[in-house]
Amino acid sequence: MTESHPDPNDVRETPPGIPRWVKISGLVVAALIAIFIAAMLLAGGQHGPGRHMSLGPVTGRSAAELPTAASPSTVSLGRLG
């Protein structure tokens, strides 16, 4: 078998690395995402979907007492019940 020796005159270029601006941009984006997640987890409060839902009927009437669209009394008399 023949052994292959690297030729000292053979100059191979290594591929260029990631540009500095890409690294810095990635770090900035990662830091902003981390700050956003930390703020969402630590801030607490009523900032979820429950903030926009009421705990009960606003009018004080139950759903059975509210008129329906197909109710004959509301259609023929033109009043809400």
PDB file of N, CA and C in Angstrom:
ATOM      1  N   MET A   1       0.826  -1.172   0.000  1.00  0.00           N
ATOM      2  CA  MET A   1       0.000   0.000   0.000  1.00  0.00           C
ATOM      3  C   MET A   1       0.874   1.240   0.000  1.00  0.00           C
ATOM      4  N   THR A   2       0.378   2.192  -0.656  1.00  0.00           N
ATOM      5  CA  THR A   2       1.104   3.454  -0.664  1.00  0.00           C
ATOM      6  C   THR A   2       0.464   4.423   0.323  1.00  0.00           C
ATOM      7  N   GLU A   3       1.317   5.086   1.032  1.00  0.00           N
ATOM      8  CA  GLU A   3       0.817   6.075   1.974  1.00  0.00           C
ATOM      9  C   GLU A   3       0.756   7.419   1.267  1.00  0.00           C
ATOM     10  N   SER A   4      -0.324   8.106   1.525  1.00  0.00           N
ATOM     11  CA  SER A   4      -0.428   9.429   0.906  1.00  0.00           C
ATOM     12  C   SER A   4       0.014  10.479   1.909  1.00  0.00           C
ATOM     13  N   HIS A   5       0.928  11.262   1.504  1.00  0.00           N
ATOM     14  CA  HIS A   5       1.426  12.349   2.340  1.00  0.00           C
ATOM     15  C   HIS A   5       0.827  13.648   1.819  1.00  0.00           C
ATOM     16  N   PRO A   6       0.407  14.480   2.728  1.00  0.00           N
ATOM     17  CA  PRO A   6      -0.135  15.758   2.247  1.00  0.00           C
ATOM     18  C   PRO A   6       0.951  16.598   1.597  1.00  0.00           C
ATOM     19  N   ASP A   7       0.603  17.209   0.529  1.00  0.00           N
ATOM     20  CA  ASP A   7       1.535  18.067  -0.189  1.00  0.00           C
ATOM     21  C   ASP A   7       1.661  19.391   0.562  1.00  0.00           C
ATOM     22  N   PRO A   8       2.844  19.777   0.976  1.00  0.00           N
ATOM     23  CA  PRO A   8       2.995  21.035   1.718  1.00  0.00           C
ATOM     24  C   PRO A   8       2.627  22.255   0.882  1.00  0.00           C
ATOM     25  N   ASN A   9       2.647  22.128  -0.421  1.00  0.00           N
ATOM     26  CA  ASN A   9       2.289  23.245  -1.295  1.00  0.00           C
ATOM     27  C   ASN A   9       0.780  23.340  -1.524  1.00  0.00           C
ATOM     28  N   ASP A  10       0.067  22.312  -1.125  1.00  0.00           N
ATOM     29  CA  ASP A  10      -1.389  22.298  -1.311  1.00  0.00           C
ATOM     30  C   ASP A  10      -2.040  23.147  -0.209  1.00  0.00           C
ATOM     31  N   VAL A  11      -2.527  24.287  -0.595  1.00  0.00           N
ATOM     32  CA  VAL A  11      -3.152  25.199   0.366  1.00  0.00           C
ATOM     33  C   VAL A  11      -4.667  25.066   0.226  1.00  0.00           C
ATOM     34  N   ARG A  12      -5.289  24.628   1.310  1.00  0.00           N
ATOM     35  CA  ARG A  12      -6.748  24.503   1.295  1.00  0.00           C
ATOM     36  C   ARG A  12      -7.328  25.601   2.172  1.00  0.00           C
ATOM     37  N   GLU A  13      -8.279  26.283   1.621  1.00  0.00           N
ATOM     38  CA  GLU A  13      -8.925  27.337   2.388  1.00  0.00           C
ATOM     39  C   GLU A  13     -10.081  26.742   3.180  1.00  0.00           C
ATOM     40  N   THR A  14     -10.175  27.194   4.389  1.00  0.00           N
ATOM     41  CA  THR A  14     -11.320  26.763   5.190  1.00  0.00           C
ATOM     42  C   THR A  14     -12.495  27.662   4.841  1.00  0.00           C
ATOM     43  N   PRO A  15     -13.688  27.114   4.881  1.00  0.00           N
ATOM     44  CA  PRO A  15     -14.848  27.952   4.557  1.00  0.00           C
ATOM     45  C   PRO A  15     -14.994  29.061   5.593  1.00  0.00           C
ATOM     46  N   PRO A  16     -15.464  30.191   5.160  1.00  0.00           N
ATOM     47  CA  PRO A  16     -15.588  31.305   6.108  1.00  0.00           C
ATOM     48  C   PRO A  16     -16.618  30.979   7.190  1.00  0.00           C
ATOM     49  N   GLY A  17     -16.391  31.524   8.355  1.00  0.00           N
ATOM     50  CA  GLY A  17     -17.308  31.303   9.464  1.00  0.00           C
ATOM     51  C   GLY A  17     -18.546  32.193   9.342  1.00  0.00           C
ATOM     52  N   ILE A  18     -19.370  32.125  10.355  1.00  0.00           N
ATOM     53  CA  ILE A  18     -20.579  32.940  10.374  1.00  0.00           C
ATOM     54  C   ILE A  18     -20.170  34.399  10.570  1.00  0.00           C
ATOM     55  N   PRO A  19     -20.734  35.297   9.777  1.00  0.00           N
ATOM     56  CA  PRO A  19     -20.375  36.713   9.930  1.00  0.00           C
ATOM     57  C   PRO A  19     -20.736  37.247  11.319  1.00  0.00           C
ATOM     58  N   ARG A  20     -19.970  38.228  11.755  1.00  0.00           N
ATOM     59  CA  ARG A  20     -20.163  38.789  13.096  1.00  0.00           C
ATOM     60  C   ARG A  20     -21.556  39.395  13.250  1.00  0.00           C
ATOM     61  N   TRP A  21     -22.071  40.066  12.202  1.00  0.00           N
ATOM     62  CA  TRP A  21     -23.378  40.705  12.309  1.00  0.00           C
ATOM     63  C   TRP A  21     -24.490  39.677  12.485  1.00  0.00           C
ATOM     64  N   VAL A  22     -24.310  38.477  11.932  1.00  0.00           N
ATOM     65  CA  VAL A  22     -25.313  37.427  12.101  1.00  0.00           C
ATOM     66  C   VAL A  22     -25.294  36.921  13.541  1.00  0.00           C
ATOM     67  N   LYS A  23     -24.106  36.752  14.097  1.00  0.00           N
ATOM     68  CA  LYS A  23     -23.988  36.302  15.488  1.00  0.00           C
ATOM     69  C   LYS A  23     -24.603  37.320  16.442  1.00  0.00           C
ATOM     70  N   ILE A  24     -24.276  38.599  16.235  1.00  0.00           N
ATOM     71  CA  ILE A  24     -24.798  39.647  17.119  1.00  0.00           C
ATOM     72  C   ILE A  24     -26.314  39.756  16.981  1.00  0.00           C
ATOM     73  N   SER A  25     -26.817  39.697  15.760  1.00  0.00           N
ATOM     74  CA  SER A  25     -28.267  39.761  15.554  1.00  0.00           C
ATOM     75  C   SER A  25     -28.967  38.593  16.234  1.00  0.00           C
ATOM     76  N   GLY A  26     -28.387  37.414  16.134  1.00  0.00           N
ATOM     77  CA  GLY A  26     -28.968  36.243  16.792  1.00  0.00           C
ATOM     78  C   GLY A  26     -28.990  36.385  18.302  1.00  0.00           C
ATOM     79  N   LEU A  27     -27.910  36.921  18.858  1.00  0.00           N
ATOM     80  CA  LEU A  27     -27.866  37.136  20.310  1.00  0.00           C
ATOM     81  C   LEU A  27     -28.893  38.170  20.758  1.00  0.00           C
ATOM     82  N   VAL A  28     -29.052  39.238  19.983  1.00  0.00           N
ATOM     83  CA  VAL A  28     -30.030  40.272  20.335  1.00  0.00           C
ATOM     84  C   VAL A  28     -31.446  39.711  20.277  1.00  0.00           C
ATOM     85  N   VAL A  29     -31.759  38.965  19.237  1.00  0.00           N
ATOM     86  CA  VAL A  29     -33.093  38.370  19.119  1.00  0.00           C
ATOM     87  C   VAL A  29     -33.340  37.380  20.254  1.00  0.00           C
ATOM     88  N   ALA A  30     -32.361  36.556  20.571  1.00  0.00           N
ATOM     89  CA  ALA A  30     -32.511  35.595  21.668  1.00  0.00           C
ATOM     90  C   ALA A  30     -32.720  36.312  22.998  1.00  0.00           C
ATOM     91  N   ALA A  31     -31.997  37.413  23.216  1.00  0.00           N
ATOM     92  CA  ALA A  31     -32.158  38.176  24.460  1.00  0.00           C
ATOM     93  C   ALA A  31     -33.541  38.805  24.539  1.00  0.00           C
ATOM     94  N   LEU A  32     -34.031  39.350  23.434  1.00  0.00           N
ATOM     95  CA  LEU A  32     -35.370  39.943  23.429  1.00  0.00           C
ATOM     96  C   LEU A  32     -36.448  38.902  23.690  1.00  0.00           C
ATOM     97  N   ILE A  33     -36.304  37.726  23.112  1.00  0.00           N
ATOM     98  CA  ILE A  33     -37.269  36.648  23.354  1.00  0.00           C
ATOM     99  C   ILE A  33     -37.232  36.224  24.814  1.00  0.00           C
ATOM    100  N   ALA A  34     -36.032  36.115  25.377  1.00  0.00           N
ATOM    101  CA  ALA A  34     -35.909  35.729  26.789  1.00  0.00           C
ATOM    102  C   ALA A  34     -36.533  36.779  27.702  1.00  0.00           C
ATOM    103  N   ILE A  35     -36.327  38.053  27.397  1.00  0.00           N
ATOM    104  CA  ILE A  35     -36.925  39.126  28.204  1.00  0.00           C
ATOM    105  C   ILE A  35     -38.445  39.088  28.089  1.00  0.00           C
ATOM    106  N   PHE A  36     -38.961  38.877  26.896  1.00  0.00           N
ATOM    107  CA  PHE A  36     -40.409  38.813  26.687  1.00  0.00           C
ATOM    108  C   PHE A  36     -41.022  37.653  27.462  1.00  0.00           C
ATOM    109  N   ILE A  37     -40.402  36.484  27.397  1.00  0.00           N
ATOM    110  CA  ILE A  37     -40.923  35.315  28.121  1.00  0.00           C
ATOM    111  C   ILE A  37     -40.848  35.543  29.625  1.00  0.00           C
ATOM    112  N   ALA A  38     -39.751  36.107  30.103  1.00  0.00           N
ATOM    113  CA  ALA A  38     -39.623  36.379  31.536  1.00  0.00           C
ATOM    114  C   ALA A  38     -40.674  37.383  31.992  1.00  0.00           C
ATOM    115  N   ALA A  39     -40.938  38.399  31.193  1.00  0.00           N
ATOM    116  CA  ALA A  39     -41.951  39.394  31.553  1.00  0.00           C
ATOM    117  C   ALA A  39     -43.336  38.768  31.597  1.00  0.00           C
ATOM    118  N   MET A  40     -43.624  37.884  30.655  1.00  0.00           N
ATOM    119  CA  MET A  40     -44.941  37.238  30.637  1.00  0.00           C
ATOM    120  C   MET A  40     -45.106  36.313  31.838  1.00  0.00           C
ATOM    121  N   LEU A  41     -44.057  35.627  32.230  1.00  0.00           N
ATOM    122  CA  LEU A  41     -44.154  34.692  33.350  1.00  0.00           C
ATOM    123  C   LEU A  41     -44.143  35.399  34.699  1.00  0.00           C
ATOM    124  N   LEU A  42     -43.371  36.460  34.819  1.00  0.00           N
ATOM    125  CA  LEU A  42     -43.209  37.120  36.108  1.00  0.00           C
ATOM    126  C   LEU A  42     -44.222  38.231  36.364  1.00  0.00           C
ATOM    127  N   ALA A  43     -44.799  38.801  35.322  1.00  0.00           N
ATOM    128  CA  ALA A  43     -45.703  39.936  35.496  1.00  0.00           C
ATOM    129  C   ALA A  43     -47.011  39.518  36.151  1.00  0.00           C
ATOM    130  N   GLY A  44     -47.528  38.350  35.804  1.00  0.00           N
ATOM    131  CA  GLY A  44     -48.781  37.887  36.385  1.00  0.00           C
ATOM    132  C   GLY A  44     -49.919  38.820  36.038  1.00  0.00           C
ATOM    133  N   GLY A  45     -50.876  38.937  36.954  1.00  0.00           N
ATOM    134  CA  GLY A  45     -52.010  39.815  36.723  1.00  0.00           C
ATOM    135  C   GLY A  45     -53.052  39.161  35.843  1.00  0.00           C
ATOM    136  N   GLN A  46     -54.009  39.950  35.479  1.00  0.00           N
ATOM    137  CA  GLN A  46     -55.105  39.432  34.654  1.00  0.00           C
ATOM    138  C   GLN A  46     -54.861  39.805  33.199  1.00  0.00           C
ATOM    139  N   HIS A  47     -53.918  39.162  32.592  1.00  0.00           N
ATOM    140  CA  HIS A  47     -53.603  39.456  31.205  1.00  0.00           C
ATOM    141  C   HIS A  47     -53.884  38.275  30.296  1.00  0.00           C
ATOM    142  N   GLY A  48     -54.804  37.417  30.685  1.00  0.00           N
ATOM    143  CA  GLY A  48     -55.132  36.257  29.874  1.00  0.00           C
ATOM    144  C   GLY A  48     -56.516  36.379  29.273  1.00  0.00           C
ATOM    145  N   PRO A  49     -57.006  35.308  28.672  1.00  0.00           N
ATOM    146  CA  PRO A  49     -58.329  35.340  28.062  1.00  0.00           C
ATOM    147  C   PRO A  49     -59.438  35.551  29.088  1.00  0.00           C
ATOM    148  N   GLY A  50     -59.216  35.182  30.331  1.00  0.00           N
ATOM    149  CA  GLY A  50     -60.225  35.360  31.360  1.00  0.00           C
ATOM    150  C   GLY A  50     -60.527  36.819  31.646  1.00  0.00           C
ATOM    151  N   ARG A  51     -59.653  37.694  31.250  1.00  0.00           N
ATOM    152  CA  ARG A  51     -59.858  39.126  31.477  1.00  0.00           C
ATOM    153  C   ARG A  51     -61.034  39.644  30.670  1.00  0.00           C
ATOM    154  N   HIS A  52     -61.321  39.024  29.542  1.00  0.00           N
ATOM    155  CA  HIS A  52     -62.367  39.494  28.654  1.00  0.00           C
ATOM    156  C   HIS A  52     -63.673  38.732  28.821  1.00  0.00           C
ATOM    157  N   MET A  53     -63.738  37.813  29.749  1.00  0.00           N
ATOM    158  CA  MET A  53     -64.958  37.037  29.971  1.00  0.00           C
ATOM    159  C   MET A  53     -65.554  37.448  31.308  1.00  0.00           C
ATOM    160  N   SER A  54     -66.868  37.590  31.326  1.00  0.00           N
ATOM    161  CA  SER A  54     -67.517  37.961  32.575  1.00  0.00           C
ATOM    162  C   SER A  54     -67.752  36.718  33.424  1.00  0.00           C
ATOM    163  N   LEU A  55     -67.900  36.932  34.709  1.00  0.00           N
ATOM    164  CA  LEU A  55     -68.130  35.816  35.623  1.00  0.00           C
ATOM    165  C   LEU A  55     -69.598  35.413  35.679  1.00  0.00           C
ATOM    166  N   GLY A  56     -70.465  36.239  35.233  1.00  0.00           N
ATOM    167  CA  GLY A  56     -71.893  35.941  35.256  1.00  0.00           C
ATOM    168  C   GLY A  56     -72.612  36.842  34.276  1.00  0.00           C
ATOM    169  N   PRO A  57     -73.932  36.680  34.176  1.00  0.00           N
ATOM    170  CA  PRO A  57     -74.685  37.538  33.258  1.00  0.00           C
ATOM    171  C   PRO A  57     -74.611  38.996  33.708  1.00  0.00           C
ATOM    172  N   VAL A  58     -74.449  39.877  32.779  1.00  0.00           N
ATOM    173  CA  VAL A  58     -74.324  41.291  33.080  1.00  0.00           C
ATOM    174  C   VAL A  58     -75.668  41.866  33.514  1.00  0.00           C
ATOM    175  N   THR A  59     -76.765  41.375  32.926  1.00  0.00           N
ATOM    176  CA  THR A  59     -78.090  41.924  33.211  1.00  0.00           C
ATOM    177  C   THR A  59     -78.672  41.393  34.506  1.00  0.00           C
ATOM    178  N   GLY A  60     -78.090  40.373  35.054  1.00  0.00           N
ATOM    179  CA  GLY A  60     -78.630  39.790  36.275  1.00  0.00           C
ATOM    180  C   GLY A  60     -79.689  38.737  36.000  1.00  0.00           C
ATOM    181  N   ARG A  61     -80.021  38.525  34.734  1.00  0.00           N
ATOM    182  CA  ARG A  61     -81.003  37.498  34.378  1.00  0.00           C
ATOM    183  C   ARG A  61     -80.269  36.239  33.941  1.00  0.00           C
ATOM    184  N   SER A  62     -80.883  35.103  34.182  1.00  0.00           N
ATOM    185  CA  SER A  62     -80.266  33.854  33.760  1.00  0.00           C
ATOM    186  C   SER A  62     -80.494  33.661  32.269  1.00  0.00           C
ATOM    187  N   ALA A  63     -79.809  32.697  31.684  1.00  0.00           N
ATOM    188  CA  ALA A  63     -79.938  32.431  30.252  1.00  0.00           C
ATOM    189  C   ALA A  63     -81.343  31.978  29.902  1.00  0.00           C
ATOM    190  N   ALA A  64     -82.049  31.314  30.811  1.00  0.00           N
ATOM    191  CA  ALA A  64     -83.414  30.859  30.544  1.00  0.00           C
ATOM    192  C   ALA A  64     -84.377  32.035  30.460  1.00  0.00           C
ATOM    193  N   GLU A  65     -84.077  33.130  31.111  1.00  0.00           N
ATOM    194  CA  GLU A  65     -84.961  34.292  31.105  1.00  0.00           C
ATOM    195  C   GLU A  65     -84.732  35.201  29.907  1.00  0.00           C
ATOM    196  N   LEU A  66     -83.608  35.059  29.238  1.00  0.00           N
ATOM    197  CA  LEU A  66     -83.309  35.921  28.105  1.00  0.00           C
ATOM    198  C   LEU A  66     -84.132  35.505  26.899  1.00  0.00           C
ATOM    199  N   PRO A  67     -84.623  36.450  26.106  1.00  0.00           N
ATOM    200  CA  PRO A  67     -85.417  36.095  24.925  1.00  0.00           C
ATOM    201  C   PRO A  67     -84.537  35.477  23.849  1.00  0.00           C
ATOM    202  N   THR A  68     -85.136  34.650  23.037  1.00  0.00           N
ATOM    203  CA  THR A  68     -84.420  34.038  21.920  1.00  0.00           C
ATOM    204  C   THR A  68     -84.887  34.679  20.632  1.00  0.00           C
ATOM    205  N   ALA A  69     -84.123  34.515  19.577  1.00  0.00           N
ATOM    206  CA  ALA A  69     -84.467  35.124  18.295  1.00  0.00           C
ATOM    207  C   ALA A  69     -85.719  34.503  17.698  1.00  0.00           C
ATOM    208  N   ALA A  70     -85.989  33.239  17.987  1.00  0.00           N
ATOM    209  CA  ALA A  70     -87.144  32.554  17.417  1.00  0.00           C
ATOM    210  C   ALA A  70     -88.377  32.665  18.304  1.00  0.00           C
ATOM    211  N   SER A  71     -88.301  33.418  19.374  1.00  0.00           N
ATOM    212  CA  SER A  71     -89.424  33.547  20.292  1.00  0.00           C
ATOM    213  C   SER A  71     -90.561  34.311  19.617  1.00  0.00           C
ATOM    214  N   PRO A  72     -91.786  33.748  19.602  1.00  0.00           N
ATOM    215  CA  PRO A  72     -92.916  34.427  18.950  1.00  0.00           C
ATOM    216  C   PRO A  72     -93.257  35.753  19.626  1.00  0.00           C
ATOM    217  N   SER A  73     -93.066  35.858  20.921  1.00  0.00           N
ATOM    218  CA  SER A  73     -93.418  37.103  21.600  1.00  0.00           C
ATOM    219  C   SER A  73     -92.512  38.250  21.178  1.00  0.00           C
ATOM    220  N   THR A  74     -91.244  37.978  20.931  1.00  0.00           N
ATOM    221  CA  THR A  74     -90.341  39.052  20.520  1.00  0.00           C
ATOM    222  C   THR A  74     -90.535  39.418  19.062  1.00  0.00           C
ATOM    223  N   VAL A  75     -90.931  38.454  18.236  1.00  0.00           N
ATOM    224  CA  VAL A  75     -91.112  38.732  16.818  1.00  0.00           C
ATOM    225  C   VAL A  75     -92.409  39.492  16.589  1.00  0.00           C
ATOM    226  N   SER A  76     -93.511  39.020  17.182  1.00  0.00           N
ATOM    227  CA  SER A  76     -94.803  39.628  16.903  1.00  0.00           C
ATOM    228  C   SER A  76     -95.010  40.931  17.660  1.00  0.00           C
ATOM    229  N   LEU A  77     -94.496  41.033  18.867  1.00  0.00           N
ATOM    230  CA  LEU A  77     -94.740  42.227  19.663  1.00  0.00           C
ATOM    231  C   LEU A  77     -93.614  43.248  19.552  1.00  0.00           C
ATOM    232  N   GLY A  78     -92.474  42.808  19.076  1.00  0.00           N
ATOM    233  CA  GLY A  78     -91.365  43.712  18.894  1.00  0.00           C
ATOM    234  C   GLY A  78     -90.739  44.183  20.187  1.00  0.00           C
ATOM    235  N   ARG A  79     -90.845  43.424  21.236  1.00  0.00           N
ATOM    236  CA  ARG A  79     -90.212  43.797  22.496  1.00  0.00           C
ATOM    237  C   ARG A  79     -89.294  42.679  22.953  1.00  0.00           C
ATOM    238  N   LEU A  80     -88.490  42.937  23.929  1.00  0.00           N
ATOM    239  CA  LEU A  80     -87.494  41.969  24.366  1.00  0.00           C
ATOM    240  C   LEU A  80     -87.997  41.029  25.438  1.00  0.00           C
ATOM    241  N   GLY A  81     -89.168  41.052  25.831  1.00  0.00           N
ATOM    242  CA  GLY A  81     -89.647  40.038  26.773  1.00  0.00           C
ATOM    243  C   GLY A  81     -90.105  40.598  27.996  1.00  0.00           C
TER     244      GLY A  81
END
